[in-house]
CSV table of C-alpha atoms and ligand atoms in Angstrom, one decimal:
chain,number,residue,atom,x,y,z
C,1,UNK,CA,-11.5,27.1,-12.5
C,2,UNK,CA,-11.0,23.8,-10.7
C,3,UNK,CA,-14.2,23.6,-8.5
C,4,UNK,CA,-16.9,25.0,-10.7
C,5,UNK,CA,-20.5,23.9,-9.9
C,6,UNK,CA,-19.2,22.2,-6.7
C,7,UNK,CA,-20.2,22.8,-3.1
C,8,UNK,CA,-17.7,22.6,-0.3
C,9,UNK,CA,-18.6,22.3,3.4
C,10,UNK,CA,-15.8,23.7,5.5
C,11,UNK,CA,-15.7,23.4,9.2
C,12,UNK,CA,-13.6,25.9,11.1
C,13,UNK,CA,-14.1,28.2,8.0
C,14,UNK,CA,-14.3,31.4,10.0
C,15,UNK,CA,-10.5,31.7,10.7
C,16,UNK,CA,-7.1,30.4,9.9
C,17,UNK,CA,-6.8,27.4,7.4
C,18,UNK,CA,-10.5,27.1,7.0
C,19,UNK,CA,-10.9,30.8,6.1
C,20,UNK,CA,-8.0,30.8,3.6
C,21,UNK,CA,-9.4,27.6,2.0
C,22,UNK,CA,-13.0,29.0,1.8
C,23,UNK,CA,-11.6,32.1,0.0
C,24,UNK,CA,-9.5,30.0,-2.4
C,25,UNK,CA,-12.2,27.4,-3.2
C,26,UNK,CA,-14.6,30.3,-3.9
C,27,UNK,CA,-12.0,31.8,-6.4
C,28,UNK,CA,-12.0,28.4,-8.0
C,29,UNK,CA,-15.8,28.5,-8.5
C,30,UNK,CA,-17.2,26.5,-5.5
C,31,UNK,CA,-20.2,27.5,-3.4
C,32,UNK,CA,-19.2,27.4,0.2
C,33,UNK,CA,-20.9,26.4,3.5
C,34,UNK,CA,-19.0,27.4,6.6
C,35,UNK,CA,-19.8,25.5,9.8
C,36,UNK,CA,-18.1,27.2,12.8
C,37,UNK,CA,-18.9,28.7,16.2
C,38,UNK,CA,-17.5,32.1,15.3
C,39,UNK,CA,-20.4,34.0,13.7
C,40,UNK,CA,-18.7,37.4,13.5
C,41,UNK,CA,-15.6,36.2,11.7
C,42,UNK,CA,-17.8,34.0,9.4
C,43,UNK,CA,-19.8,37.1,8.3
C,44,UNK,CA,-16.6,38.7,6.9
C,45,UNK,CA,-15.6,35.5,5.1
C,46,UNK,CA,-19.1,35.2,3.5
C,47,UNK,CA,-19.0,38.8,2.4
C,48,UNK,CA,-15.5,38.3,0.8
C,49,UNK,CA,-16.6,35.2,-0.9
C,50,UNK,CA,-19.7,36.8,-2.4
C,51,UNK,CA,-17.5,39.3,-4.1
C,52,UNK,CA,-16.1,36.4,-6.1
C,53,UNK,CA,-19.5,35.9,-7.7
C,54,UNK,CA,-20.2,32.6,-5.9
C,55,UNK,CA,-22.5,31.9,-3.0
C,56,UNK,CA,-21.6,31.3,0.6
C,57,UNK,CA,-23.6,30.4,3.6
C,58,UNK,CA,-22.8,30.2,7.3
C,59,UNK,CA,-24.4,27.9,9.8
C,60,UNK,CA,-23.5,28.0,13.4
C,61,UNK,CA,-22.1,24.5,14.1
C,62,UNK,CA,-20.4,22.9,17.1
C,63,UNK,CA,-18.7,19.9,15.4
C,64,UNK,CA,-18.7,17.9,18.6
C,65,UNK,CA,-22.5,17.9,18.5
C,66,UNK,CA,-24.3,15.3,16.4
C,67,UNK,CA,-27.4,17.4,15.8
C,68,UNK,CA,-25.3,20.4,14.6
C,69,UNK,CA,-23.3,18.3,12.1
C,70,UNK,CA,-26.5,16.8,10.7
C,71,UNK,CA,-28.1,20.2,10.4
C,72,UNK,CA,-24.9,21.6,8.7
C,73,UNK,CA,-25.1,19.0,6.0
C,74,UNK,CA,-28.9,19.3,5.6
C,75,UNK,CA,-28.4,23.1,5.3
C,76,UNK,CA,-25.8,22.7,2.6
C,77,UNK,CA,-28.0,20.4,0.5
C,78,UNK,CA,-31.0,22.5,0.9
C,79,UNK,CA,-29.1,25.7,0.0
C,80,UNK,CA,-27.0,24.4,-2.9
C,81,UNK,CA,-28.5,21.2,-4.0
C,82,UNK,CA,-25.6,18.9,-3.3
C,83,UNK,CA,-22.2,18.6,-1.6
C,84,UNK,CA,-19.1,17.2,-3.3
C,85,UNK,CA,-16.4,18.4,-0.9
C,86,UNK,CA,-16.1,18.0,2.8
C,87,UNK,CA,-13.2,19.8,4.6
C,88,UNK,CA,-13.4,18.7,8.2
C,89,UNK,CA,-11.0,21.1,9.6
C,90,UNK,CA,-12.3,22.6,12.8
C,91,UNK,CA,-10.0,21.9,15.8
C,92,UNK,CA,-8.7,23.2,19.1
C,93,UNK,CA,-5.5,23.1,21.1
C,94,UNK,CA,-6.0,23.8,24.8
C,95,UNK,CA,-3.5,25.8,26.8
C,96,UNK,CA,-3.8,23.3,29.6
C,97,UNK,CA,-3.0,20.3,27.4
C,98,UNK,CA,0.5,19.0,28.3
C,99,UNK,CA,1.7,15.7,29.7
C,100,UNK,CA,-0.5,12.7,30.8
C,101,UNK,CA,0.2,13.7,34.4
C,102,UNK,CA,-0.6,17.4,33.8
C,103,UNK,CA,-3.5,17.4,31.4
C,104,UNK,CA,-6.9,17.8,33.1
C,105,UNK,CA,-9.3,15.0,32.2
C,106,UNK,CA,-11.9,17.5,30.9
C,107,UNK,CA,-9.3,19.0,28.5
C,108,UNK,CA,-8.6,15.5,27.2
C,109,UNK,CA,-12.4,14.9,26.7
C,110,UNK,CA,-13.1,18.3,25.1
C,111,UNK,CA,-10.1,18.0,22.7
C,112,UNK,CA,-11.2,14.5,21.7
C,113,UNK,CA,-14.8,15.6,21.2
C,114,UNK,CA,-14.0,18.4,18.9
C,115,UNK,CA,-10.9,17.2,17.1
C,116,UNK,CA,-11.6,13.5,16.7
C,117,UNK,CA,-15.4,12.9,17.2
C,118,UNK,CA,-16.1,16.1,15.3
C,119,UNK,CA,-14.4,14.7,12.2
C,120,UNK,CA,-16.3,11.4,12.7
C,121,UNK,CA,-19.6,13.2,12.9
C,122,UNK,CA,-19.0,15.3,9.9
C,123,UNK,CA,-18.2,12.2,7.9
C,124,UNK,CA,-21.1,10.3,9.4
C,125,UNK,CA,-23.6,12.9,8.0
C,126,UNK,CA,-21.4,14.2,5.1
C,127,UNK,CA,-20.5,11.0,3.3
C,128,UNK,CA,-24.1,10.1,2.6
C,129,UNK,CA,-24.4,13.5,1.0
C,130,UNK,CA,-21.3,12.9,-1.2
C,131,UNK,CA,-22.9,9.6,-2.2
C,132,UNK,CA,-26.1,11.4,-3.2
C,133,UNK,CA,-24.0,13.8,-5.3
C,134,UNK,CA,-22.4,10.9,-7.1
C,135,UNK,CA,-19.0,11.1,-5.3
C,136,UNK,CA,-16.6,13.6,-3.9
C,137,UNK,CA,-13.6,14.4,-1.8
C,138,UNK,CA,-13.2,14.4,2.0
C,139,UNK,CA,-10.3,16.2,3.5
C,140,UNK,CA,-9.7,15.8,7.3
C,141,UNK,CA,-7.2,18.1,9.0
C,142,UNK,CA,-4.8,16.1,11.0
C,143,UNK,CA,-1.3,17.4,11.9
C,144,UNK,CA,2.4,16.6,11.7
C,145,UNK,CA,2.0,15.6,15.4
C,146,UNK,CA,0.0,12.5,14.3
C,147,UNK,CA,3.3,11.2,13.1
C,148,UNK,CA,5.8,12.7,15.6
C,149,UNK,CA,6.1,13.5,19.2
C,150,UNK,CA,5.9,17.3,19.8
C,151,UNK,CA,8.7,19.3,21.4
C,152,UNK,CA,6.0,21.0,23.5
C,153,UNK,CA,3.9,18.3,24.9
C,154,UNK,CA,0.2,18.3,24.2
C,155,UNK,CA,-0.9,14.7,24.6
C,156,UNK,CA,-4.7,15.2,24.1
C,157,UNK,CA,-4.1,17.2,20.9
C,158,UNK,CA,-1.6,14.7,19.5
C,159,UNK,CA,-3.8,11.7,20.3
C,160,UNK,CA,-6.8,13.4,18.7
C,161,UNK,CA,-4.8,14.0,15.5
C,162,UNK,CA,-3.5,10.4,15.5
C,163,UNK,CA,-7.2,9.3,15.6
C,164,UNK,CA,-8.0,11.6,12.6
C,165,UNK,CA,-5.2,10.0,10.6
C,166,UNK,CA,-6.1,6.4,11.2
C,167,UNK,CA,-9.8,7.1,10.8
C,168,UNK,CA,-9.1,8.8,7.5
C,169,UNK,CA,-7.0,5.9,6.2
C,170,UNK,CA,-9.8,3.4,6.9
C,171,UNK,CA,-12.5,5.5,5.4
C,172,UNK,CA,-10.5,5.9,2.3
C,173,UNK,CA,-10.4,2.1,1.9
C,174,UNK,CA,-14.1,1.7,2.6
C,175,UNK,CA,-15.2,4.3,0.1
C,176,UNK,CA,-12.5,3.8,-2.6
C,177,UNK,CA,-14.9,2.2,-5.1
C,178,UNK,CA,-17.7,4.7,-4.6
C,179,UNK,CA,-16.0,7.7,-6.2
C,180,UNK,CA,-15.2,9.1,-2.7
C,181,UNK,CA,-11.6,10.0,-1.9
C,182,UNK,CA,-10.6,10.6,1.7
C,183,UNK,CA,-7.3,12.2,2.6
C,184,UNK,CA,-5.7,13.7,5.7
C,185,UNK,CA,-4.1,17.1,5.4
C,186,UNK,CA,-1.2,17.2,7.8
C,187,UNK,CA,0.0,20.8,8.4
C,188,UNK,CA,3.3,21.6,10.0
C,189,UNK,CA,3.4,24.5,12.6
C,190,UNK,CA,1.6,27.5,11.2
C,191,UNK,CA,1.3,31.2,11.9
C,192,UNK,CA,-2.4,31.0,12.8
C,193,UNK,CA,-4.1,31.9,16.1
C,194,UNK,CA,-4.4,28.3,17.2
C,195,UNK,CA,-0.6,27.9,17.5
C,196,UNK,CA,0.5,31.5,18.2
C,197,UNK,CA,-1.8,31.6,21.3
C,198,UNK,CA,0.2,28.6,22.7
C,199,UNK,CA,3.7,29.7,21.5
C,200,UNK,CA,3.2,33.2,23.0
C,201,UNK,CA,6.8,34.0,23.7
C,202,UNK,CA,9.9,34.2,21.4
C,203,UNK,CA,11.5,31.4,23.4
C,204,UNK,CA,8.5,29.1,22.8
C,205,UNK,CA,8.4,30.0,19.1
C,206,UNK,CA,12.1,29.3,18.7
C,207,UNK,CA,11.8,25.9,20.4
C,208,UNK,CA,9.4,24.9,17.6
C,209,UNK,CA,11.2,26.8,14.8
C,210,UNK,CA,14.5,24.9,15.4
C,211,UNK,CA,12.9,21.7,14.2
C,212,UNK,CA,11.6,23.1,10.9
C,213,UNK,CA,14.2,22.7,8.1
C,214,UNK,CA,12.7,25.7,6.2
C,215,UNK,CA,13.2,27.8,9.4
C,216,UNK,CA,9.8,29.5,9.4
C,217,UNK,CA,6.1,28.8,10.3
C,218,UNK,CA,3.7,28.0,7.5
C,219,UNK,CA,0.9,30.2,6.3
C,220,UNK,CA,-2.8,29.3,6.2
C,221,UNK,CA,-2.8,30.1,2.5
C,222,UNK,CA,-0.2,27.3,1.9
C,223,UNK,CA,-2.6,24.8,3.5
C,224,UNK,CA,-5.4,26.1,1.3
C,225,UNK,CA,-3.4,25.4,-1.8
C,226,UNK,CA,-2.9,21.8,-0.6
C,227,UNK,CA,-6.5,21.4,0.3
C,228,UNK,CA,-7.4,22.6,-3.2
C,229,UNK,CA,-5.3,19.9,-4.8
C,230,UNK,CA,-7.0,17.3,-2.6
C,231,UNK,CA,-10.5,18.7,-3.3
C,232,UNK,CA,-10.1,18.9,-7.1
C,233,UNK,CA,-9.7,16.3,-9.8
C,234,UNK,CA,-6.0,17.1,-9.9
C,235,UNK,CA,-5.7,14.5,-7.1
C,236,UNK,CA,-8.0,11.9,-8.8
C,237,UNK,CA,-5.7,9.0,-7.9
C,238,UNK,CA,-4.9,10.2,-4.4
C,239,UNK,CA,-6.7,8.6,-1.5
C,240,UNK,CA,-5.8,7.5,2.1
C,241,UNK,CA,-2.7,9.7,2.3
C,242,UNK,CA,-1.2,11.6,5.1
C,243,UNK,CA,-0.6,14.7,3.0
C,244,UNK,CA,2.3,16.5,4.7
C,245,UNK,CA,2.6,20.2,4.2
C,246,UNK,CA,5.1,20.9,6.9
C,247,UNK,CA,8.2,22.8,5.8
C,248,UNK,CA,10.1,19.5,6.0
C,249,UNK,CA,9.6,18.9,9.8
C,250,UNK,CA,8.7,15.2,9.5
C,251,UNK,CA,11.7,14.6,7.2
C,252,UNK,CA,14.2,16.1,9.5
C,253,UNK,CA,16.6,14.5,11.9
C,254,UNK,CA,18.7,17.6,12.1
C,255,UNK,CA,17.9,21.0,10.6
C,256,UNK,CA,20.3,22.7,8.1
C,257,UNK,CA,21.8,25.0,10.8
C,258,UNK,CA,22.8,21.9,12.9
C,259,UNK,CA,24.6,20.2,10.0
F,301,LIG,P1,-7.8,28.6,14.1
F,301,LIG,O1,-7.9,28.6,15.5
F,301,LIG,O2,-7.2,29.7,13.3
F,301,LIG,O3,-9.2,28.2,13.4
F,301,LIG,C1,-10.0,27.1,13.9
F,301,LIG,C2,-11.4,27.4,13.6
F,301,LIG,O4,-12.2,26.3,14.2
F,301,LIG,C3,-12.0,28.7,14.3
F,301,LIG,O5,-12.7,29.4,13.4
F,301,LIG,C4,-12.8,28.2,15.4
F,301,LIG,O6,-13.9,29.0,15.7
F,301,LIG,C5,-13.3,26.9,14.9
F,301,LIG,N1,-13.8,25.9,15.9
F,301,LIG,C6,-13.2,25.6,17.1
F,301,LIG,N2,-14.0,24.8,17.8
F,301,LIG,C7,-15.0,24.5,17.0
F,301,LIG,C8,-16.2,23.6,17.1
F,301,LIG,N3,-16.3,22.9,18.3
F,301,LIG,N4,-17.0,23.6,16.2
F,301,LIG,C9,-16.9,24.3,15.0
F,301,LIG,N5,-15.8,25.1,14.8
F,301,LIG,C10,-14.9,25.2,15.8
F,301,LIG,O7,-6.9,27.3,13.7
F,301,LIG,P2,-6.2,26.7,12.4
F,301,LIG,O8,-4.7,26.9,12.6
F,301,LIG,O9,-6.8,27.3,11.2
F,301,LIG,O10,-6.5,25.2,12.6
F,301,LIG,C11,-7.3,24.5,11.7
F,301,LIG,C12,-7.0,23.0,11.8
F,301,LIG,O11,-5.7,22.8,11.5
F,301,LIG,C13,-7.3,22.5,13.2
F,301,LIG,O12,-7.8,21.2,13.1
F,301,LIG,C14,-5.8,22.4,13.8
F,301,LIG,O13,-5.7,21.4,14.7
F,301,LIG,C15,-5.1,22.0,12.5
F,301,LIG,N6,-3.6,22.3,12.5
F,301,LIG,C16,-3.2,23.5,12.8
F,301,LIG,C17,-1.8,23.7,12.9
F,301,LIG,C18,-1.2,25.0,13.2
F,301,LIG,O14,0.0,25.1,13.5
F,301,LIG,N7,-2.0,26.1,13.3
F,301,LIG,C19,-0.9,22.6,12.6
F,301,LIG,C20,-1.4,21.4,12.4
F,301,LIG,C21,-2.8,21.2,12.3
């Protein structure tokens, strides 16, 4: 098992990528703390994890709130002793997020607060915990859109993920000699609620699919496997990366069907 005797704090762990990662990390022996707003879904994840013979705990957390993030890390240390893995993964994509002209100012602010400030706050309180544990791994969920313009415009989301990527790179440099690695996981388009709620017609789905060389949406479980690599000692010389797990979308100029 790759994560035995480790504790992982996973934000957004009630659903999608976070849930799949919580289940996989638990199979690999880690105790799990889920920080999320969705209590009902978290209860099912905690139940499933405890079947693996490891421990899991949920704490209601809004990652845009400083007090919540501080309390989440304190809860993790009080419950499990120490924290070695931070998966700062919670994020939103608002249906009203589109162009600069069309995106309401409050949508921009909320998206930035959750997606970008949320990652900052989890690192602000989480990195001292990793230091107390003697080192660890931070994984911040960015997106392929932090490197490319999206076919369906969503400027607040894209800008927030750009912030996550550049923030991650700089943190990696700051903490490189302290046994703390910091990487950005950059998923391509996935079949989770977050995207499927936005791409709610076949026409919208196809507009995105034509850009993916593999011709399909990714699965949350495929992100979990990448997160496991970044969390474990298998990636001991990997820090500061934009770790693309995207079906080839960022490599493509044309897709195979257009060649
Ligand atoms: P999801 O909607 O399935 O899950 C997101 C989770 O975050 C939910 O459990 C939700 O309750 C939680 N959450 C939302 N706001 C929160 C807040 N303020 N505080 C705490 N928790 C909160 O989404 P997902 O697809 O699993 O996305 C996870 C991450 O991956 C996000 O950061 C997202 O931007 C990123 N991502 C997703 C895709 C995709 O196509 N789905 C692609 C690239 C990046």
